Short mmCIF file of C-alpha atoms in Angstrom, two decimals:
data_model
loop_
_atom_site.label_atom_id
_atom_site.label_comp_id
_atom_site.label_asym_id
_atom_site.label_seq_id
_atom_site.Cartn_x
_atom_site.Cartn_y
_atom_site.Cartn_z
CA LYS A 1 -117.19 -167.84 23.77
CA LYS A 2 -117.34 -168.41 20.02
CA GLY A 3 -118.70 -171.34 18.09
CA ASN A 4 -120.08 -174.31 19.45
CA VAL A 5 -117.43 -175.55 21.87
CA THR A 6 -117.80 -176.81 25.17
CA LEU A 7 -114.66 -176.40 27.79
CA ILE A 8 -115.13 -179.14 30.31
CA ASN A 9 -113.09 -178.75 33.73
CA ASP A 10 -113.57 -181.98 35.23
CA VAL A 11 -112.14 -185.40 35.80
CA TYR A 12 -112.72 -187.33 32.44
CA LYS A 13 -116.06 -189.50 32.30
CA LYS A 14 -116.87 -191.09 28.90
CA ASP A 15 -120.44 -189.98 29.20
CA TYR A 16 -118.82 -186.62 27.88
CA LEU A 17 -118.48 -188.32 24.79
CA GLN A 18 -122.25 -188.76 24.22
CA GLY A 19 -123.52 -186.81 21.26
CA GLN A 20 -120.16 -185.45 20.29
CA HIS A 21 -118.72 -186.00 16.75
CA MET A 22 -115.28 -184.37 17.22
CA VAL A 23 -113.13 -184.42 20.53
CA VAL A 24 -109.96 -182.72 21.77
CA ALA A 25 -108.57 -184.11 24.60
CA THR A 26 -106.03 -181.68 26.23
CA THR A 27 -105.58 -182.75 29.91
CA ASP A 28 -102.39 -182.87 31.58
CA VAL A 29 -102.42 -186.46 32.11
CA PRO A 30 -101.20 -188.48 29.14
CA GLU A 31 -102.87 -191.60 30.45
CA VAL A 32 -106.32 -189.96 30.53
CA ASN A 33 -105.80 -188.32 26.96
CA VAL A 34 -105.00 -192.03 25.68
CA GLN A 35 -108.20 -193.09 27.32
CA VAL A 36 -109.99 -190.47 25.59
CA TYR A 37 -108.44 -191.54 22.29
CA LYS A 38 -109.48 -195.11 22.85
CA ASP A 39 -113.07 -194.40 23.94
CA CYS A 40 -113.67 -191.97 21.05
CA ARG A 41 -112.28 -195.16 18.36
CA ALA A 42 -114.64 -197.29 20.01
CA GLU A 43 -117.28 -195.16 18.98
CA ALA A 44 -115.98 -193.81 15.70
CA LYS A 45 -115.63 -190.22 17.00
CA LEU A 46 -113.06 -187.97 15.49
CA VAL A 47 -110.42 -187.25 18.28
CA ASN A 48 -107.30 -184.92 18.63
CA VAL A 49 -104.96 -185.39 21.60
CA ALA A 50 -103.12 -182.39 21.86
CA ASP A 51 -99.35 -182.72 21.04
CA ASN A 52 -99.61 -186.30 20.66
CA PRO A 53 -99.87 -186.84 16.81
CA PRO A 54 -100.13 -190.54 16.76
CA TYR A 55 -103.36 -190.14 18.91
CA CYS A 56 -105.02 -187.39 16.38
CA ASP A 57 -107.56 -188.27 13.61
CA PHE A 58 -106.89 -184.59 12.71
CA TYR A 59 -104.75 -181.78 13.61
CA MET A 60 -105.11 -177.98 13.95
CA GLY A 61 -103.65 -176.33 10.80
CA GLY A 62 -103.03 -172.63 10.55
CA ILE A 63 -105.10 -170.81 8.12
CA VAL A 64 -104.58 -167.61 6.51
CA THR A 65 -107.73 -165.94 4.87
CA LYS A 66 -107.73 -162.92 2.54
CA GLY A 67 -111.01 -162.61 0.82
CA ASN A 68 -111.47 -165.69 -1.60
CA VAL A 69 -107.74 -166.87 -0.88
CA LYS A 70 -106.98 -169.32 1.74
CA VAL A 71 -103.78 -170.90 2.53
CA ALA A 72 -104.03 -173.88 5.03
CA ILE A 73 -100.59 -175.00 6.76
CA SER A 74 -100.07 -178.25 8.74
CA THR A 75 -96.96 -179.72 10.15
CA ASN A 76 -99.03 -182.82 10.64
CA GLY A 77 -98.92 -182.08 14.30
CA LYS A 78 -95.19 -182.23 14.69
CA SER A 79 -94.57 -178.40 15.15
CA PRO A 80 -97.56 -176.16 16.11
CA THR A 81 -95.12 -173.38 16.75
CA MET A 82 -93.84 -173.65 13.26
CA ALA A 83 -97.32 -173.83 11.84
CA LYS A 84 -98.08 -170.63 13.66
CA ARG A 85 -94.91 -168.72 12.21
CA LEU A 86 -95.50 -169.81 8.86
CA ARG A 87 -99.36 -168.31 9.22
CA GLN A 88 -97.80 -165.25 10.22
CA PHE A 89 -95.39 -165.30 7.50
CA PHE A 90 -98.16 -165.80 4.83
CA GLU A 91 -100.48 -163.00 6.46
CA GLU A 92 -97.41 -160.79 5.96
CA VAL A 93 -96.44 -161.51 2.45
CA ILE A 94 -99.74 -161.95 0.99
CA PRO A 95 -100.86 -158.83 -0.49
CA GLU A 96 -104.08 -157.17 1.02
CA ASN A 97 -105.52 -156.59 -2.19
CA ILE A 98 -104.98 -160.33 -3.38
CA ASP A 99 -108.70 -160.80 -3.47
CA ASP A 100 -109.08 -158.11 -6.34
CA LEU A 101 -106.61 -160.06 -8.02
CA VAL A 102 -108.52 -162.93 -7.77
CA LYS A 103 -111.62 -161.48 -8.97
CA ASN A 104 -109.88 -159.94 -11.77
CA LEU A 105 -108.52 -163.29 -12.78
CA ASN A 106 -111.67 -165.05 -12.55
CA GLU A 107 -113.15 -162.21 -15.12
CA TYR A 108 -110.14 -162.74 -17.38
CA ARG A 109 -110.31 -166.39 -17.12
CA LYS A 110 -113.92 -166.21 -18.53
CA THR A 111 -112.77 -164.30 -21.72
CA ILE A 112 -110.18 -166.93 -22.75
CA LYS A 113 -110.78 -168.71 -25.90
CA GLY A 114 -109.30 -172.10 -26.66
CA ASP A 115 -109.57 -175.44 -24.91
CA PHE A 116 -108.54 -176.32 -21.24
CA GLU A 117 -104.71 -176.31 -21.93
CA GLU A 118 -104.65 -173.47 -23.95
CA LYS A 119 -106.62 -171.42 -21.17
CA VAL A 120 -104.21 -172.97 -18.59
CA GLU A 121 -101.00 -171.85 -20.50
CA LYS A 122 -102.45 -168.20 -20.83
CA LEU A 123 -103.23 -167.94 -17.07
CA ASN A 124 -99.81 -169.52 -16.32
CA GLU A 125 -98.09 -166.98 -18.50
CA PHE A 126 -100.35 -164.11 -16.78
CA THR A 127 -99.97 -165.20 -13.30
CA LYS A 128 -96.08 -165.70 -13.87
CA GLY A 129 -95.79 -162.05 -14.59
CA ILE A 130 -97.52 -161.05 -11.42
CA ILE A 131 -95.11 -163.08 -9.38
CA GLU A 132 -91.99 -161.79 -11.37
CA ASN A 133 -93.33 -158.10 -10.85
CA LYS A 134 -93.60 -158.82 -7.18
CA ASP A 135 -90.03 -160.28 -7.16
CA SER A 136 -88.46 -157.42 -9.03
CA GLU A 137 -89.89 -154.76 -6.37
CA LYS A 138 -87.81 -156.30 -3.64
#
């Protein structure tokens, strides 16, 4: 219902690949999924065979987004459940006001004088204090 995705509930036909750039094969017949992979490779199409990492050109990672902050999580297809749990963990521990912090850091960064290394050092010191303050609250 969201995006430009077509669910095909039918037996596999190579014709379904026409006009596609990315394909996700999720049948419950491993041989069919491998055939989808082979057909996609022959036509230079990206393919993900669900729960079969050797037959994946890409993985479905977990993404946590809070404003301008994005954390992407991948287990390289080895454990989608672990990626899900890590996503849930980061959703909880990343503060809701992280976007305000990022915007403020961006403004602060613009005011720092010196060469690149001096700016990085000052930002590292400043952000280290943010993490240490968060740790001391526990």
